[in-house]
GROMACS .gro file of C-alpha atoms in nm:
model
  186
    1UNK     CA    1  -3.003  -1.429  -1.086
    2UNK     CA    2  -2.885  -1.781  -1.015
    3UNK     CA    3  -2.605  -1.940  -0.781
    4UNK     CA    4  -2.324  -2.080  -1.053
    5UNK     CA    5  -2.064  -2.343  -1.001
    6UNK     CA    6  -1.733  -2.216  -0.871
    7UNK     CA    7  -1.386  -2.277  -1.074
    8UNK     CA    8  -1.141  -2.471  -0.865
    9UNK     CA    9  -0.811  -2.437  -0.763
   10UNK     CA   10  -0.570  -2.574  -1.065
   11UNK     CA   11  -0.837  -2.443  -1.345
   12UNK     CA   12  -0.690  -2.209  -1.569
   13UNK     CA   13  -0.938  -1.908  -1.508
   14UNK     CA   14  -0.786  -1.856  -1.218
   15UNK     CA   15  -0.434  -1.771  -1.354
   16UNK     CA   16  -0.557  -1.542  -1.636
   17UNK     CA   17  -0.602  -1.139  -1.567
   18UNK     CA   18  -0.938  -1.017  -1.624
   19UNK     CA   19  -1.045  -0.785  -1.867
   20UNK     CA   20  -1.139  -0.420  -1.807
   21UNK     CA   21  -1.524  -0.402  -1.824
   22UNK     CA   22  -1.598  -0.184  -2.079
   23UNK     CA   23  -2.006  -0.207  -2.108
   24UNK     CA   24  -2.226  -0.128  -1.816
   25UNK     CA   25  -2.526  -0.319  -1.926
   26UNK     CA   26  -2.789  -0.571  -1.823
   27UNK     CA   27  -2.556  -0.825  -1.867
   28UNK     CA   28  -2.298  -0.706  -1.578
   29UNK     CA   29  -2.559  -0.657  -1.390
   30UNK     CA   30  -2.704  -0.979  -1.429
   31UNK     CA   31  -2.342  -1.126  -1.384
   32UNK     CA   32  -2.307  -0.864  -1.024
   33UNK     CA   33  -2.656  -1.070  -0.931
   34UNK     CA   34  -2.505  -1.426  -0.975
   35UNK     CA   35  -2.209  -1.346  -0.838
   36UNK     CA   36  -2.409  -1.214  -0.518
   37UNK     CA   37  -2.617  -1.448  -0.527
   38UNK     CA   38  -2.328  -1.721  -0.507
   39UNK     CA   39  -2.126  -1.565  -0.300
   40UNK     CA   40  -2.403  -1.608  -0.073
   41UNK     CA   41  -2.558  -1.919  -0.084
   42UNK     CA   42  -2.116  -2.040  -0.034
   43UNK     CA   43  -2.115  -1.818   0.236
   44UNK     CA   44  -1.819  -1.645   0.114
   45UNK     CA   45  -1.744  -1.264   0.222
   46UNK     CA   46  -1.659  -1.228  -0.140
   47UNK     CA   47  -1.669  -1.298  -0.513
   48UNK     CA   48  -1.458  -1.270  -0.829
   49UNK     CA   49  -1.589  -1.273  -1.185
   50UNK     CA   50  -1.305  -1.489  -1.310
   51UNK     CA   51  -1.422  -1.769  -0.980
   52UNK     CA   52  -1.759  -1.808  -1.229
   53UNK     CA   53  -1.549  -1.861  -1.499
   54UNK     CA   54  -1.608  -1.463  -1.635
   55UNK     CA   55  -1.300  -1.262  -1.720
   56UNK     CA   56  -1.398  -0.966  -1.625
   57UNK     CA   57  -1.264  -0.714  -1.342
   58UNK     CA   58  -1.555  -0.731  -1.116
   59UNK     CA   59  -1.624  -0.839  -0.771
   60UNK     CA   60  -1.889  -0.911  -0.459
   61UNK     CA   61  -1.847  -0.860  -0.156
   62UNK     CA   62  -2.061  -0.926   0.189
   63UNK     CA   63  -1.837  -0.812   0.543
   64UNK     CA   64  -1.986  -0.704   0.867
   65UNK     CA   65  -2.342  -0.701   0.695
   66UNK     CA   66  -2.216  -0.473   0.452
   67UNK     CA   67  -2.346  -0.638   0.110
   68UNK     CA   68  -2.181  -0.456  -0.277
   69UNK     CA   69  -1.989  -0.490  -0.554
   70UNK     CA   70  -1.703  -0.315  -0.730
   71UNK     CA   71  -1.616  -0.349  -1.097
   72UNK     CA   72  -1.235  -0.226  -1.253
   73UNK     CA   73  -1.142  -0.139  -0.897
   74UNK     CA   74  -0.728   0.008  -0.810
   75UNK     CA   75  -0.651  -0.028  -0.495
   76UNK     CA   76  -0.459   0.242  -0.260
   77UNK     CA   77  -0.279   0.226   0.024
   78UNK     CA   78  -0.309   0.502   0.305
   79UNK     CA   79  -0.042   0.396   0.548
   80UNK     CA   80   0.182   0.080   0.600
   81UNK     CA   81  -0.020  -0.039   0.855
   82UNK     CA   82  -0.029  -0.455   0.794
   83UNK     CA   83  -0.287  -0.705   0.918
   84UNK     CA   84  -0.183  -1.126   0.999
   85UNK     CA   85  -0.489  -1.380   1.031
   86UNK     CA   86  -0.645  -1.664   0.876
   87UNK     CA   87  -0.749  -1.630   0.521
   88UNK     CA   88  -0.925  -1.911   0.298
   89UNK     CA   89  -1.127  -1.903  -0.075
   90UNK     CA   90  -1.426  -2.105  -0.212
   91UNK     CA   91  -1.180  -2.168  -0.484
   92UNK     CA   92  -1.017  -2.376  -0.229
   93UNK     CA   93  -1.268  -2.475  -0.010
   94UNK     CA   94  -1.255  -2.553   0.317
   95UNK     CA   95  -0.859  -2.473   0.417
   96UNK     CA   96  -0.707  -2.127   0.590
   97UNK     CA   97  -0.396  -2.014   0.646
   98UNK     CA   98  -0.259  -1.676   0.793
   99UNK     CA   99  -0.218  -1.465   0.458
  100UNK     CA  100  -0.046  -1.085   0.573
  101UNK     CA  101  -0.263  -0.810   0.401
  102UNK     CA  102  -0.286  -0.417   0.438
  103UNK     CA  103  -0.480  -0.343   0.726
  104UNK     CA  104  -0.599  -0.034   0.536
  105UNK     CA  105  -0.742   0.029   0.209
  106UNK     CA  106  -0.887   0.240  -0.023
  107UNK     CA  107  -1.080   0.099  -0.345
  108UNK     CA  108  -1.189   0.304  -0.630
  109UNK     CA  109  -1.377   0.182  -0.894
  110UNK     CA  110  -1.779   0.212  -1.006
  111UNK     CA  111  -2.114   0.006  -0.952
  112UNK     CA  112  -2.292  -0.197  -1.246
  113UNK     CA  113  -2.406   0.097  -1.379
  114UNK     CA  114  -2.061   0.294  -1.441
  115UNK     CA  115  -2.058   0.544  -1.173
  116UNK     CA  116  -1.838   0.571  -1.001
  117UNK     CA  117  -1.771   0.474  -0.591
  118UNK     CA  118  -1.497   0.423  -0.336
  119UNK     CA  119  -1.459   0.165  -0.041
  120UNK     CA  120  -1.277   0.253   0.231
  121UNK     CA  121  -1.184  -0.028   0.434
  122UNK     CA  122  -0.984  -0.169   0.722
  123UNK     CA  123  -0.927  -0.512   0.858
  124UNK     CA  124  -1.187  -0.751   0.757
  125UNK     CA  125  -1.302  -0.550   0.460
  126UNK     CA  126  -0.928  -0.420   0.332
  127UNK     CA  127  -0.868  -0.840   0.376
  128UNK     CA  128  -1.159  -0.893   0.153
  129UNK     CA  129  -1.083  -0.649  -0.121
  130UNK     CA  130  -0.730  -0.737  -0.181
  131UNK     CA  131  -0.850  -1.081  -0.193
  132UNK     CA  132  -1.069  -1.038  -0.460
  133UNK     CA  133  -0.913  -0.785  -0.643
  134UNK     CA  134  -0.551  -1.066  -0.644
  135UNK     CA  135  -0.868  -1.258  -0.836
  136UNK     CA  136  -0.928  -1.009  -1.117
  137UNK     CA  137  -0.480  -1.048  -1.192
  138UNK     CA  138  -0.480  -1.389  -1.196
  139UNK     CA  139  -0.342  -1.398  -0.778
  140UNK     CA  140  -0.424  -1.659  -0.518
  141UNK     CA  141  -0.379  -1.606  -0.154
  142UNK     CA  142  -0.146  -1.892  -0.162
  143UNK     CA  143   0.075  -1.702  -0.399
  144UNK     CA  144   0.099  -1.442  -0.111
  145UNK     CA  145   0.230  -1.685   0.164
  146UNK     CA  146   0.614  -1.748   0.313
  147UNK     CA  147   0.774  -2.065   0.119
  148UNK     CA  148   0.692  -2.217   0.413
  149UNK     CA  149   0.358  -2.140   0.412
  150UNK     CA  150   0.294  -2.208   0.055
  151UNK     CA  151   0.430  -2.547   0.072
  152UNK     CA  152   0.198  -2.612   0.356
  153UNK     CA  153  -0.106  -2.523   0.143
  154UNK     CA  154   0.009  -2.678  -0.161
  155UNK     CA  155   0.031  -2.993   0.071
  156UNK     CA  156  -0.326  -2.928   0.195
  157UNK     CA  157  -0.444  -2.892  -0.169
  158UNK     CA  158  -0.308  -3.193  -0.290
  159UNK     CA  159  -0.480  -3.374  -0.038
  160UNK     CA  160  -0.807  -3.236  -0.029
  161UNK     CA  161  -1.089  -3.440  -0.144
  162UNK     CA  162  -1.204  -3.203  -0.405
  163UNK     CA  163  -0.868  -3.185  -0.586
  164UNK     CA  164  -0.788  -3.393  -0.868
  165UNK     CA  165  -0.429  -3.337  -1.071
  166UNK     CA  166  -0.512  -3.599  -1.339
  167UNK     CA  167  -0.877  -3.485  -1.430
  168UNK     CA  168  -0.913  -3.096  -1.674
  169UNK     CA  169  -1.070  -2.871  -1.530
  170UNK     CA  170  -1.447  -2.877  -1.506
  171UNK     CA  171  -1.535  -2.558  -1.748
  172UNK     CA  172  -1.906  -2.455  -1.813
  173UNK     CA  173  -2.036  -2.210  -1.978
  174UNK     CA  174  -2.129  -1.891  -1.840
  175UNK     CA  175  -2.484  -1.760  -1.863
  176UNK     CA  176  -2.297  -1.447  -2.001
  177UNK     CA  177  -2.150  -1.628  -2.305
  178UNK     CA  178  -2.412  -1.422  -2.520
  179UNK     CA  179  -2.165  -1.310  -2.782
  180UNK     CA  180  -1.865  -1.317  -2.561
  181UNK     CA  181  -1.917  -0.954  -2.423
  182UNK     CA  182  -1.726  -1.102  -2.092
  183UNK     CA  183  -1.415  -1.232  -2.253
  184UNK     CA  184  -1.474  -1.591  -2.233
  185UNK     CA  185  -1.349  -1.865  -2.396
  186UNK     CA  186  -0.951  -1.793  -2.268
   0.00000   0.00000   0.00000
């Protein structure tokens, strides 16, 4: 278990889909613990494989002292009920803007050892899970704002002091590289 460096707006990880995990073995668990493990030392209420540089479909997540993880989750909706507030990402640290979510949701998917579980969630929590789920298809919550909005963030971005248009993206390797069982190297 060990806090990794999270991938940054503008790096291509980001963009890609993840991969269906297919082995539920040490190493997802061991990638589950990292991501936990960063998640929490950012103080993040959640976590995407692909924001460690991992493309796999797997998540963190720590709301209302409620601390898991879901891996190949699909999302349902009970109702059209929709939610409005401030949303932000550590892969763009340090800005918000109001991002309109499901209020309600229902995830289905299984723990780190392949069975199989189901989060029910509202507010907070349904925020949370469609936020890190967008992560696993290659979405950012700035790709769910108004024009308006997005041009706003993309304004924000450009002038943050961690972004940098002219430099590649920073790109370590994952702990998990051990004969590519994550899908690295996209």
């Amino acid at each position: 278990m060990t806090v990794q460096p999270i991938r940054l707006f503008g790096d291509p990880v980001l963009r890609t889909p993840a991969d269906p995990v297919v082995d539920f073995d040490a190493e997802l668990r061991r990638l589950i613990a990292d991501l936990t493990d960063t998640m929490r030392e950012q103080g993040g209420a959640g976590l995407a494989a692909p924001q460690l540089g991992v493309g796999l479909r797997a998540f963190t997540f720590d709301v209302d002292d409620v601390v898991g993880h879901l891996v190949n989750p699909v999302l349902e909706f009970p109702d059209e009920e929709e939610q409005d507030g401030p949303e932000g990402c550590l892969s763009i640290p340090g800005l918000y803007f109001d991002t309109k979510r499901r209020q309600n949701v229902i995830a289905k998917g299984f723990n780190g050892h392949g069975d199989p579980m189901q989060i029910v969630g509202t507010g907070l929590m349904a925020r949370c899970v469609q936020h890190e789920t967008d992560h696993l298809d290659g979405v950012l919550f700035v790709d769910r704002l108004d024009p308006a909005g997005r041009k706003a963030a993309m304004k924000a971005i450009r002038q943050a002091e961690w972004y940098d248009p002219g430099a590649p993206p920073t790109v370590k390797l994952s702990p998990h590289a051990a004969g590519n069982p994550f899908g690295l190297g996209r």
